[in-house]
Amino acid sequence: GYDYGNNIVIEGNTFYNCSGGVFFNRPNTIFRYNNLTGVMGGYGVDSKGLQLDGIIDIGFNNISDVRQCGIGWGGDGGFFAIHHNTIYRSGDERLDPTREMDDGIENQEGEASTSYIYNNTIVGWDSDGMQLNGPSSFFVRNNIVTLNDGFAFDIRNAPGELDVDFSIGIFNGKGNFDASFAGFGSSILEVDPLFVDELGDDYTLEPDSPAIDAGEAD
């Protein structure tokens, strides 16, 4: 794990078949363009305990086959951007599972943080695509969350603010979301996103995918 100071950039690394994932919670850390697969315990990316007004940016990563969750995060008064990640349980693992996995991404701390979650693809987890816990606030846009055994968006405890819209989900075992909370927009589609080869772990979109140009432009 990395936890050496503030204003850190962790970029362009490959983490393969690790006993644990990557941990950081220092303010103003960027974790981007990394490949992480085969984490045998804990979270792939663990960014809990962020300090007040700290910022964490987790983007453009490929994360797969993690024993617990692809990304776990939280902190008291911090801000998170989780974006442009592909977070999946590989086709091989789904066809012949050797270990159970949990959520694609999971906010689990009880302190209130603010998260902006956008342009992620989350596929094939044993539990939920996204587990989002109050009292934190969540602003969620333009995500593809599909083929998970739980909910696409599992909201637990009353969030400070919840704004989820312009996403696609289907074939989630419990449906797209637990409707007991308000904050879901009308532009969440229940359609097949048409990946090129999901069992071959190619999550680019077919030319006629309904996900293309279906998101919020800004």
Short mmCIF file of C-alpha atoms in Angstrom, two decimals:
data_model
loop_
_atom_site.label_atom_id
_atom_site.label_comp_id
_atom_site.label_asym_id
_atom_site.label_seq_id
_atom_site.Cartn_x
_atom_site.Cartn_y
_atom_site.Cartn_z
CA GLY A 1 0.00 0.00 0.00
CA TYR A 2 0.90 3.65 -0.44
CA ASP A 3 0.46 6.12 2.42
CA TYR A 4 3.49 8.42 2.50
CA GLY A 5 2.24 12.01 2.39
CA ASN A 6 -0.10 14.45 0.67
CA ASN A 7 -0.47 15.33 -3.02
CA ILE A 8 0.40 11.85 -4.37
CA VAL A 9 -0.04 10.53 -7.91
CA ILE A 10 -0.13 6.73 -8.32
CA GLU A 11 -0.21 6.09 -12.04
CA GLY A 12 0.47 3.44 -14.65
CA ASN A 13 1.08 0.43 -12.38
CA THR A 14 0.09 -3.22 -12.64
CA PHE A 15 -0.88 -5.06 -9.45
CA TYR A 16 -1.37 -8.78 -10.10
CA ASN A 17 -2.32 -11.66 -7.79
CA CYS A 18 -1.70 -9.72 -4.58
CA SER A 19 -2.56 -10.81 -1.05
CA GLY A 20 -4.06 -7.33 -0.51
CA GLY A 21 -4.82 -4.26 -2.56
CA VAL A 22 -3.66 -0.64 -2.57
CA PHE A 23 -4.40 1.57 0.44
CA PHE A 24 -4.19 5.36 0.60
CA ASN A 25 -6.10 8.05 2.46
CA ARG A 26 -3.85 11.10 2.28
CA PRO A 27 -5.43 14.33 0.97
CA ASN A 28 -5.17 15.16 -2.71
CA THR A 29 -4.20 11.69 -3.96
CA ILE A 30 -4.77 10.66 -7.59
CA PHE A 31 -4.95 6.96 -8.49
CA ARG A 32 -5.26 6.58 -12.26
CA TYR A 33 -4.42 4.39 -15.27
CA ASN A 34 -3.61 1.34 -13.12
CA ASN A 35 -4.41 -2.33 -13.72
CA LEU A 36 -5.26 -4.38 -10.65
CA THR A 37 -6.40 -8.00 -10.76
CA GLY A 38 -6.49 -11.04 -8.52
CA VAL A 39 -6.49 -9.48 -5.03
CA MET A 40 -6.90 -12.36 -2.59
CA GLY A 41 -8.13 -10.37 0.42
CA GLY A 42 -9.76 -7.04 1.24
CA TYR A 43 -10.39 -4.23 -1.23
CA GLY A 44 -8.67 -3.70 -4.53
CA VAL A 45 -8.46 0.04 -3.85
CA ASP A 46 -8.98 1.05 -0.21
CA SER A 47 -9.28 4.77 0.49
CA LYS A 48 -10.98 5.02 3.87
CA GLY A 49 -10.27 7.50 6.64
CA LEU A 50 -9.85 10.57 4.44
CA GLN A 51 -9.32 13.78 6.41
CA LEU A 52 -11.69 16.74 6.42
CA ASP A 53 -11.75 18.61 3.06
CA GLY A 54 -9.31 16.15 1.49
CA ILE A 55 -9.80 15.12 -2.14
CA ILE A 56 -9.28 11.67 -3.68
CA ASP A 57 -9.47 11.05 -7.45
CA ILE A 58 -9.76 7.42 -8.63
CA GLY A 59 -10.09 7.22 -12.39
CA PHE A 60 -9.27 5.33 -15.61
CA ASN A 61 -8.37 2.06 -13.82
CA ASN A 62 -9.09 -1.58 -14.68
CA ILE A 63 -9.93 -3.55 -11.52
CA SER A 64 -10.99 -7.20 -11.54
CA ASP A 65 -11.33 -10.35 -9.43
CA VAL A 66 -11.00 -8.80 -5.97
CA ARG A 67 -11.91 -10.95 -2.96
CA GLN A 68 -14.02 -8.24 -1.31
CA CYS A 69 -14.78 -5.03 -3.26
CA GLY A 70 -13.18 -3.37 -6.23
CA ILE A 71 -13.09 0.06 -4.57
CA GLY A 72 -13.91 0.88 -0.93
CA TRP A 73 -13.83 4.46 0.30
CA GLY A 74 -15.00 7.01 2.85
CA GLY A 75 -13.96 9.72 5.28
CA ASP A 76 -15.18 12.59 7.43
CA GLY A 77 -15.89 15.60 5.26
CA GLY A 78 -13.78 14.45 2.32
CA PHE A 79 -14.52 14.55 -1.41
CA PHE A 80 -14.16 11.63 -3.82
CA ALA A 81 -14.29 11.39 -7.60
CA ILE A 82 -14.64 7.80 -8.85
CA HIS A 83 -14.82 7.84 -12.62
CA HIS A 84 -13.96 6.09 -15.90
CA ASN A 85 -13.11 2.81 -14.19
CA THR A 86 -13.88 -0.69 -15.45
CA ILE A 87 -14.55 -2.83 -12.37
CA TYR A 88 -15.46 -6.42 -13.12
CA ARG A 89 -15.49 -10.05 -12.15
CA SER A 90 -13.87 -11.76 -15.10
CA GLY A 91 -15.73 -14.08 -17.40
CA ASP A 92 -13.53 -17.00 -16.35
CA GLU A 93 -14.30 -16.38 -12.69
CA ARG A 94 -18.04 -16.15 -13.35
CA LEU A 95 -18.08 -19.39 -15.34
CA ASP A 96 -15.96 -21.33 -12.83
CA PRO A 97 -15.94 -19.39 -9.54
CA THR A 98 -13.15 -20.19 -7.11
CA ARG A 99 -13.92 -17.53 -4.51
CA GLU A 100 -16.84 -15.29 -3.66
CA MET A 101 -16.56 -11.55 -4.23
CA ASP A 102 -18.61 -8.73 -2.79
CA ASP A 103 -19.56 -5.33 -4.29
CA GLY A 104 -18.05 -3.58 -7.27
CA ILE A 105 -17.67 -0.37 -5.26
CA GLU A 106 -18.65 0.29 -1.66
CA ASN A 107 -18.80 3.36 0.56
CA GLN A 108 -18.74 1.87 4.02
CA GLU A 109 -17.65 4.49 6.58
CA GLY A 110 -20.21 6.13 8.84
CA GLU A 111 -18.77 9.64 8.49
CA ALA A 112 -20.26 11.99 5.91
CA SER A 113 -18.24 12.42 2.72
CA THR A 114 -19.28 13.59 -0.77
CA SER A 115 -18.77 11.37 -3.81
CA TYR A 116 -19.04 12.04 -7.53
CA ILE A 117 -19.35 8.69 -9.33
CA TYR A 118 -19.50 8.81 -13.12
CA ASN A 119 -18.64 6.96 -16.33
CA ASN A 120 -17.83 3.63 -14.65
CA THR A 121 -18.56 0.13 -15.95
CA ILE A 122 -19.29 -2.37 -13.15
CA VAL A 123 -19.99 -5.96 -14.15
CA GLY A 124 -20.49 -9.38 -12.61
CA TRP A 125 -20.03 -8.99 -8.84
CA ASP A 126 -21.45 -11.50 -6.36
CA SER A 127 -23.30 -8.77 -4.46
CA ASP A 128 -24.17 -5.19 -5.49
CA GLY A 129 -22.72 -3.08 -8.24
CA MET A 130 -22.65 -0.01 -5.97
CA GLN A 131 -23.29 -0.03 -2.23
CA LEU A 132 -23.73 3.57 -1.04
CA ASN A 133 -24.08 4.29 2.66
CA GLY A 134 -25.44 7.36 4.41
CA PRO A 135 -24.89 9.85 5.88
CA SER A 136 -22.61 10.54 2.90
CA SER A 137 -23.86 12.29 -0.25
CA PHE A 138 -23.68 10.77 -3.73
CA PHE A 139 -23.94 12.28 -7.20
CA VAL A 140 -24.01 9.43 -9.73
CA ARG A 141 -24.09 9.76 -13.51
CA ASN A 142 -23.40 7.81 -16.72
CA ASN A 143 -22.57 4.40 -15.26
CA ILE A 144 -23.15 0.93 -16.70
CA VAL A 145 -23.93 -1.47 -13.84
CA THR A 146 -24.97 -4.92 -15.00
CA LEU A 147 -24.88 -8.67 -14.35
CA ASN A 148 -24.40 -8.27 -10.59
CA ASP A 149 -26.11 -10.65 -8.17
CA GLY A 150 -27.50 -7.90 -5.92
CA PHE A 151 -28.80 -4.43 -6.73
CA ALA A 152 -27.20 -2.18 -9.30
CA PHE A 153 -27.49 0.68 -6.76
CA ASP A 154 -27.90 -0.46 -3.16
CA ILE A 155 -28.57 2.54 -0.90
CA ARG A 156 -28.15 1.88 2.81
CA ASN A 157 -29.05 4.32 5.56
CA ALA A 158 -30.37 7.79 4.76
CA PRO A 159 -27.86 9.62 2.54
CA GLY A 160 -27.15 13.29 3.05
CA GLU A 161 -28.03 13.88 -0.60
CA LEU A 162 -28.70 11.34 -3.34
CA ASP A 163 -28.80 12.11 -7.06
CA VAL A 164 -28.58 9.06 -9.31
CA ASP A 165 -29.49 9.23 -13.00
CA PHE A 166 -28.43 8.60 -16.62
CA SER A 167 -27.18 5.08 -16.06
CA ILE A 168 -27.86 1.64 -17.53
CA GLY A 169 -28.44 -1.59 -15.65
CA ILE A 170 -29.96 -4.98 -16.42
CA PHE A 171 -29.67 -8.59 -15.26
CA ASN A 172 -28.93 -7.45 -11.70
CA GLY A 173 -30.25 -10.14 -9.37
CA LYS A 174 -32.32 -7.81 -7.16
CA GLY A 175 -33.04 -5.18 -9.81
CA ASN A 176 -31.58 -1.77 -10.44
CA PHE A 177 -32.21 -0.16 -7.08
CA ASP A 178 -33.88 -0.34 -3.73
CA ALA A 179 -36.73 2.13 -4.24
CA SER A 180 -37.10 2.87 -0.52
CA PHE A 181 -34.99 6.02 -1.01
CA ALA A 182 -35.79 9.07 -3.14
CA GLY A 183 -33.13 10.45 -5.45
CA PHE A 184 -33.32 8.26 -8.54
CA GLY A 185 -33.90 10.09 -11.81
CA SER A 186 -36.10 9.06 -14.71
CA SER A 187 -33.26 8.43 -17.19
CA ILE A 188 -32.01 5.13 -15.76
CA LEU A 189 -32.44 2.52 -18.51
CA GLU A 190 -33.05 -1.19 -18.06
CA VAL A 191 -31.49 -2.46 -21.29
CA ASP A 192 -28.58 -4.63 -22.37
CA PRO A 193 -25.57 -2.32 -22.97
CA LEU A 194 -24.27 -4.70 -25.68
CA PHE A 195 -20.65 -5.24 -24.74
CA VAL A 196 -18.36 -6.53 -27.47
CA ASP A 197 -17.42 -9.68 -25.48
CA GLU A 198 -18.34 -9.68 -21.80
CA LEU A 199 -17.11 -13.22 -21.09
CA GLY A 200 -13.86 -12.31 -22.83
CA ASP A 201 -13.61 -9.22 -20.59
CA ASP A 202 -13.99 -6.76 -23.46
CA TYR A 203 -16.37 -4.13 -22.14
CA THR A 204 -16.20 -1.76 -25.07
CA LEU A 205 -19.60 -1.16 -26.64
CA GLU A 206 -21.04 -2.49 -29.87
CA PRO A 207 -21.73 0.28 -32.43
CA ASP A 208 -25.49 -0.05 -31.87
CA SER A 209 -25.28 -0.08 -28.06
CA PRO A 210 -28.14 1.84 -26.37
CA ALA A 211 -25.54 3.25 -23.96
CA ILE A 212 -23.93 5.39 -26.67
CA ASP A 213 -25.06 9.03 -26.34
CA ALA A 214 -27.55 8.00 -23.63
CA GLY A 215 -25.73 9.69 -20.77
CA GLU A 216 -25.72 13.24 -19.50
CA ALA A 217 -23.43 15.25 -21.74
CA ASP A 218 -21.88 17.48 -19.08
#
